[in-house]
Short mmCIF file of N, CA, C and O in Angstrom, two decimals:
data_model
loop_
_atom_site.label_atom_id
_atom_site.label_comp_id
_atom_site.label_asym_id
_atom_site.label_seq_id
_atom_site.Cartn_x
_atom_site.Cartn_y
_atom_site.Cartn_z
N UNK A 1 32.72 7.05 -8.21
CA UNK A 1 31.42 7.45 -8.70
C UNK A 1 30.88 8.56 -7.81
O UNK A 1 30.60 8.43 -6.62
N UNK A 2 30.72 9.93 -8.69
CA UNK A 2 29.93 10.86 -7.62
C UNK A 2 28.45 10.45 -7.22
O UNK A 2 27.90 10.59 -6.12
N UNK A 3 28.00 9.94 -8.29
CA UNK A 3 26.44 10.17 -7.96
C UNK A 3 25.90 9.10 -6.54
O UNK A 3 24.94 9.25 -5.78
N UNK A 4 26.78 8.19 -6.58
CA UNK A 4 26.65 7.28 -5.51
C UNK A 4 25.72 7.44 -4.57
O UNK A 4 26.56 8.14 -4.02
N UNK A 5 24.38 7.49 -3.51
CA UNK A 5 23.53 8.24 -2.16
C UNK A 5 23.98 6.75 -1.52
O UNK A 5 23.87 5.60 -1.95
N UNK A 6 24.33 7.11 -0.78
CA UNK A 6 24.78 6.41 0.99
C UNK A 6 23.28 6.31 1.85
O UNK A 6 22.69 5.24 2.00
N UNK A 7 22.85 7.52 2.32
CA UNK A 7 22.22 8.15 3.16
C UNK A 7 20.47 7.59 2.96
O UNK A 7 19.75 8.09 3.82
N UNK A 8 19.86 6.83 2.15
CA UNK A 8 18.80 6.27 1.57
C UNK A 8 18.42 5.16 2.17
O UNK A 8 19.46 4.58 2.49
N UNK A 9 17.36 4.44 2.55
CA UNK A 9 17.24 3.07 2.52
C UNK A 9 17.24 2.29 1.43
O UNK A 9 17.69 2.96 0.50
N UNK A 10 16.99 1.32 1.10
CA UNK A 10 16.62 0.57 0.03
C UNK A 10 14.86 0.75 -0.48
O UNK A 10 14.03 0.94 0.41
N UNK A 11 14.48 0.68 -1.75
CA UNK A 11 12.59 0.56 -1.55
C UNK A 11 12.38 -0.96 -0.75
O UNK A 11 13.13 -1.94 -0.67
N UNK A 12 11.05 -0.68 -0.23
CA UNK A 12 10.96 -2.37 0.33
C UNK A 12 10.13 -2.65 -1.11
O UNK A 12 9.07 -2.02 -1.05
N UNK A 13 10.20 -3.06 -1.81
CA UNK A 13 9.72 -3.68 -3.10
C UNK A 13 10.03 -5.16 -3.12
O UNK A 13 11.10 -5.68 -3.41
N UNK A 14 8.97 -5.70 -2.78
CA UNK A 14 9.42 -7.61 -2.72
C UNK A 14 9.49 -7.79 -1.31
O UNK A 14 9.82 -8.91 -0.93
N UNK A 15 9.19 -6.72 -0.26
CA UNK A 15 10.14 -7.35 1.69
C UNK A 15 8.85 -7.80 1.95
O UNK A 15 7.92 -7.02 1.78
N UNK A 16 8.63 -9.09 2.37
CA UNK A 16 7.47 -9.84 3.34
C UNK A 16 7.19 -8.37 4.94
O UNK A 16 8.08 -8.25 5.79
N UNK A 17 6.46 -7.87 4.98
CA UNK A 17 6.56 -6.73 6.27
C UNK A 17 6.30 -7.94 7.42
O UNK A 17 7.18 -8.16 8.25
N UNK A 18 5.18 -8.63 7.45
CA UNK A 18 5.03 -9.37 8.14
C UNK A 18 5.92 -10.56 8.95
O UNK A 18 6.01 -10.90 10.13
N UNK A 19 6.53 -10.99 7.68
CA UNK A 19 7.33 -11.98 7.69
C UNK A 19 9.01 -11.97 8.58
O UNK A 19 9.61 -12.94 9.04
N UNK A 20 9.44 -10.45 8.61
CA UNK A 20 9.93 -9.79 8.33
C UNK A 20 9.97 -9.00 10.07
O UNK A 20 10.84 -8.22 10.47
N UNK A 21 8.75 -9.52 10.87
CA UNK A 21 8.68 -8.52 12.12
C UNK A 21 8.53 -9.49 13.16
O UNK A 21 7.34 -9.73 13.37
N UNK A 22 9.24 -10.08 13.83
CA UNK A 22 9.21 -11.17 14.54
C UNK A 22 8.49 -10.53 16.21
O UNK A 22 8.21 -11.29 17.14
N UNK A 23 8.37 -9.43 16.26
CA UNK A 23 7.85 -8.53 17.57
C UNK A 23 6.58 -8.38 17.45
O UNK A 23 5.89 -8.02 18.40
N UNK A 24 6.03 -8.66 16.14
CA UNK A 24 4.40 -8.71 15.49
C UNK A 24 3.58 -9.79 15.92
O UNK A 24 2.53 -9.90 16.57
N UNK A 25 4.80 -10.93 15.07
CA UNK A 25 4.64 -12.30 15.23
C UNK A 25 4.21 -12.88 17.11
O UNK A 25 3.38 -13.64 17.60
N UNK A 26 5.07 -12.18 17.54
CA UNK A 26 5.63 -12.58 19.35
C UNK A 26 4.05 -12.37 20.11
O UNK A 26 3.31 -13.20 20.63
N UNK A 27 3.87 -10.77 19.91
CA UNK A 27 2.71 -10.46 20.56
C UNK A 27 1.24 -11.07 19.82
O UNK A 27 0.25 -11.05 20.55
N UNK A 28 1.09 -11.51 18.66
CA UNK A 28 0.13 -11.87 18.09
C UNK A 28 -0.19 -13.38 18.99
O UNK A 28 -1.31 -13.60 19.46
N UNK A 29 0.65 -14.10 19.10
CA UNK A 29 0.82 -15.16 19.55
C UNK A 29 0.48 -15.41 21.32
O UNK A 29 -0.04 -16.28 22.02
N UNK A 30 1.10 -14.13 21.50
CA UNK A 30 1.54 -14.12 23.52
C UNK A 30 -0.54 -13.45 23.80
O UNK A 30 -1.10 -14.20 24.60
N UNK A 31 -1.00 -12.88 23.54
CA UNK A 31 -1.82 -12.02 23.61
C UNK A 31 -3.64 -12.32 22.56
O UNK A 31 -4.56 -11.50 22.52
N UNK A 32 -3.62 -13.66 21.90
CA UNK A 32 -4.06 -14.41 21.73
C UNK A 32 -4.90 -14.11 20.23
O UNK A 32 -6.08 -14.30 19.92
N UNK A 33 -3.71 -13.57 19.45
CA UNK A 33 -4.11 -12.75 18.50
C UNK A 33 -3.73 -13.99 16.85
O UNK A 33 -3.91 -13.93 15.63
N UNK A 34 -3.25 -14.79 17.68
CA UNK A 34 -2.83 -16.32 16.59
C UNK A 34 -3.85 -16.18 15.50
O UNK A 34 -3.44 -16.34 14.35
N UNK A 35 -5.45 -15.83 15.72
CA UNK A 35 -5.94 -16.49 14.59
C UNK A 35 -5.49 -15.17 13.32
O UNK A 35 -5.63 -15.42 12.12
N UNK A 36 -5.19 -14.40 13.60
CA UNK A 36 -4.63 -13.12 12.95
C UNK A 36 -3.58 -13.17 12.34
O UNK A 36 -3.02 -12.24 11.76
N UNK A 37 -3.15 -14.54 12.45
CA UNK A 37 -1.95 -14.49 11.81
C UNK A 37 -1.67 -15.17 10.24
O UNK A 37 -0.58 -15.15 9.66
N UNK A 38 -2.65 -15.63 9.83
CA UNK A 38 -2.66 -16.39 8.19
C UNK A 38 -3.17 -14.72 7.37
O UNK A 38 -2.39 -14.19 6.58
N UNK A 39 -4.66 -14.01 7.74
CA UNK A 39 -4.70 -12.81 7.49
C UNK A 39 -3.99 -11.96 7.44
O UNK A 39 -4.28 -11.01 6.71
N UNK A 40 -2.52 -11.95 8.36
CA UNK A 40 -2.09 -10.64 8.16
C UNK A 40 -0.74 -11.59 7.20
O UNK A 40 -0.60 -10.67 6.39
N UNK A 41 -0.17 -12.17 6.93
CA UNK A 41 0.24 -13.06 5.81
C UNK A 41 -0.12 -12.78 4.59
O UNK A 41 0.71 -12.53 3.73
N UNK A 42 -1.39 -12.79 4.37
CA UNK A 42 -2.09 -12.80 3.30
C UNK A 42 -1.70 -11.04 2.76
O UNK A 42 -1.04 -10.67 1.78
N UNK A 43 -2.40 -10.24 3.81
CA UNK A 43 -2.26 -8.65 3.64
C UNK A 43 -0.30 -8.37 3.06
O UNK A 43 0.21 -7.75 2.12
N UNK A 44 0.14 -9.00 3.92
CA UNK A 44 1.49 -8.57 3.80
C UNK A 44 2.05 -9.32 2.22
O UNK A 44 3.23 -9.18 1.92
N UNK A 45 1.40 -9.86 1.58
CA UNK A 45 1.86 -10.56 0.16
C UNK A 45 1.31 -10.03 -0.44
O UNK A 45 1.94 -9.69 -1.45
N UNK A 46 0.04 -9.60 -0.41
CA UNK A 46 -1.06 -8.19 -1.06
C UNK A 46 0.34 -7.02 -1.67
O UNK A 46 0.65 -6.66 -2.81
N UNK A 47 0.97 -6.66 -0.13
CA UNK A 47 1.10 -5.17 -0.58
C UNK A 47 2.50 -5.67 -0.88
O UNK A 47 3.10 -4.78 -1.48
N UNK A 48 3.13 -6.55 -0.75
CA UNK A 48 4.29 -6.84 -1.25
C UNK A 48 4.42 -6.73 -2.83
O UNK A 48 5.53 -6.63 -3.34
N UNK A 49 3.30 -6.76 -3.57
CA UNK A 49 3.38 -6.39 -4.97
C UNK A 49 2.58 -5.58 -5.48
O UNK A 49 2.90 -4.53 -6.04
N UNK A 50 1.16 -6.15 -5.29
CA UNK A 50 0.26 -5.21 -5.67
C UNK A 50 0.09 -3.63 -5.49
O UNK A 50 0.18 -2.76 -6.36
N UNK A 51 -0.21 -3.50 -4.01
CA UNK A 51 -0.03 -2.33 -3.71
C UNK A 51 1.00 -1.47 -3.62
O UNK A 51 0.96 -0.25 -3.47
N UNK A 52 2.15 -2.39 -3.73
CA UNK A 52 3.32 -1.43 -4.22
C UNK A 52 3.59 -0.86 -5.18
O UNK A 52 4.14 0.24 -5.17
N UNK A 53 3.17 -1.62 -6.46
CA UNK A 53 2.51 -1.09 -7.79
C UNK A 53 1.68 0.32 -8.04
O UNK A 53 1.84 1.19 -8.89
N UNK A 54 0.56 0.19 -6.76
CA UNK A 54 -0.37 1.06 -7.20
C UNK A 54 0.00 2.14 -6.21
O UNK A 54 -0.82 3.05 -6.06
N UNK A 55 1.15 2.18 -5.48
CA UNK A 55 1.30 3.33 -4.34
C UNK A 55 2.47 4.04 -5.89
O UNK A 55 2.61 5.25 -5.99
N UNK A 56 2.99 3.32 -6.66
CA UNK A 56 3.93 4.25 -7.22
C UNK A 56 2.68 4.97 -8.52
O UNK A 56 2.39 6.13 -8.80
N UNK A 57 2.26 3.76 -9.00
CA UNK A 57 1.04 4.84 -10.05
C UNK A 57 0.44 6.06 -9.06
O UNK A 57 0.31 7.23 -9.44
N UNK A 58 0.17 5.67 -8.03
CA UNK A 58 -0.79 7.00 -7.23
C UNK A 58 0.06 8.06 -7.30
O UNK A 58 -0.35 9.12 -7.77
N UNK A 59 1.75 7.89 -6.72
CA UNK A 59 2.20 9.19 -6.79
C UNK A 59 2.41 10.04 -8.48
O UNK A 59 2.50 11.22 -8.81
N UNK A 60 2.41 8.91 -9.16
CA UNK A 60 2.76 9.89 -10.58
C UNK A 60 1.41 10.43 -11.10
O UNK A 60 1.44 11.54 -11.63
N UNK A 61 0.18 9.74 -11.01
CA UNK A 61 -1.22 9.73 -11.25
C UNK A 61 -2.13 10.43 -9.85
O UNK A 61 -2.92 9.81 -9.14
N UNK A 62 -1.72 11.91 -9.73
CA UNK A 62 -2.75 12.10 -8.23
C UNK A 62 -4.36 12.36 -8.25
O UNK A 62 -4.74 13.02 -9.22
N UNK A 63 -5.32 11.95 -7.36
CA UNK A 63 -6.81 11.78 -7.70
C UNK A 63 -7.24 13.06 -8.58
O UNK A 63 -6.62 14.11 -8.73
N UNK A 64 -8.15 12.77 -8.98
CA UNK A 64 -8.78 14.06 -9.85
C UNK A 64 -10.50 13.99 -9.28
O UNK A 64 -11.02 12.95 -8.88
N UNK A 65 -10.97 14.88 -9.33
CA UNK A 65 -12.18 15.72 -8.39
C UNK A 65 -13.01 15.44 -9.79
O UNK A 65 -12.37 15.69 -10.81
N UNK A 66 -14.00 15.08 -9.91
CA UNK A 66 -14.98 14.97 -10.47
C UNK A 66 -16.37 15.61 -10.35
O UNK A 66 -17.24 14.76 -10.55
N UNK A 67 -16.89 16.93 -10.09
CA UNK A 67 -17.67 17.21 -9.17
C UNK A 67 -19.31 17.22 -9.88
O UNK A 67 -20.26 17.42 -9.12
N UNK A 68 -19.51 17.03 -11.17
CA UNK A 68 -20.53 16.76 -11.87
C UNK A 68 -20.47 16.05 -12.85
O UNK A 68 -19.32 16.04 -13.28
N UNK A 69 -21.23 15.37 -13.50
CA UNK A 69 -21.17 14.61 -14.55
C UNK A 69 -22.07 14.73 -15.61
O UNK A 69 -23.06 15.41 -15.35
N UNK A 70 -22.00 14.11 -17.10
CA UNK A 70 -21.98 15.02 -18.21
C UNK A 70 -23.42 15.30 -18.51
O UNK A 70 -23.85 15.21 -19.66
N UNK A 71 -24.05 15.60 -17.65
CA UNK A 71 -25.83 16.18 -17.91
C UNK A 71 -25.66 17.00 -16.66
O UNK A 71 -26.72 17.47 -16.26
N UNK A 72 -24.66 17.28 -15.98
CA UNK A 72 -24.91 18.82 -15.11
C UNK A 72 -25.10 18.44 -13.69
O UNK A 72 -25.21 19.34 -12.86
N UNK A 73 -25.15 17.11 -13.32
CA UNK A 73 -25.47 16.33 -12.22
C UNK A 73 -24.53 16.39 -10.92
O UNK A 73 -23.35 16.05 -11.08
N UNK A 74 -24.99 16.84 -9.54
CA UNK A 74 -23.01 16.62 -8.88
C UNK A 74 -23.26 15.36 -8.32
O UNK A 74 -24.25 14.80 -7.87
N UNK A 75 -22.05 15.07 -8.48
CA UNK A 75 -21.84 14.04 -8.24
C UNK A 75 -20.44 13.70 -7.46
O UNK A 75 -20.45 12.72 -6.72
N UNK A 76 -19.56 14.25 -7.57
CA UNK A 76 -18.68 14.74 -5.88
C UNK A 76 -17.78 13.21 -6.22
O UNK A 76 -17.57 12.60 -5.17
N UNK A 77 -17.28 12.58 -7.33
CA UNK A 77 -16.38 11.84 -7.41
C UNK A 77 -15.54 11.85 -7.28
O UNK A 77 -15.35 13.02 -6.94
N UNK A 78 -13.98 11.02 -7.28
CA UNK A 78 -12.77 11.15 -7.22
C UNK A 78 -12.51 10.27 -7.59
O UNK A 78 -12.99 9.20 -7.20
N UNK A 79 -11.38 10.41 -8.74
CA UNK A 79 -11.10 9.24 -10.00
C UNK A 79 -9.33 9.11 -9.29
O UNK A 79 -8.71 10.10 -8.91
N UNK A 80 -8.90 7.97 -9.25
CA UNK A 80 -7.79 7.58 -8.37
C UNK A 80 -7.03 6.93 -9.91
O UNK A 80 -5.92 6.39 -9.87
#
């Protein structure tokens, strides 16, 4: 197969980051950062789908500038 790429990582689509970083885990713990650790759990299952979702819509969908609205008004928006 030519088309084959070697040279790529994998997407992390589905990787726990958190779960996943045991040097995170170590110092959270050593340094008395424990209660931080159900929160950043939580964050890291967030972007494990959700925001992985919306990081690929963002790149195909980029913000759009809104700078008045429809009676002439500025209004300095940005539609994501």
């Amino acid at each position: 197969m030519t088309d084959e790429v070697l040279n790529q990582p994998p997407p992390l689509i589905d990787h726990d980051l958190y779960g996943a970083d045991p040097s995170l885990r170590l110092c959270l713990q050593t340094f008395g950062g424990g209660w931080g650790a159900e929160p950043l759990q939580q964050y890291a299952d967030c972007i494990r789908t959700d925001l992985a979702e919306q990081g690929v819509l963002a790149n195909r969908y980029p913000p759009v500038l809104h700078t008045h609205d429809m009676y002439g008004r500025r209004i300095d928006r940005v539609a994501f």
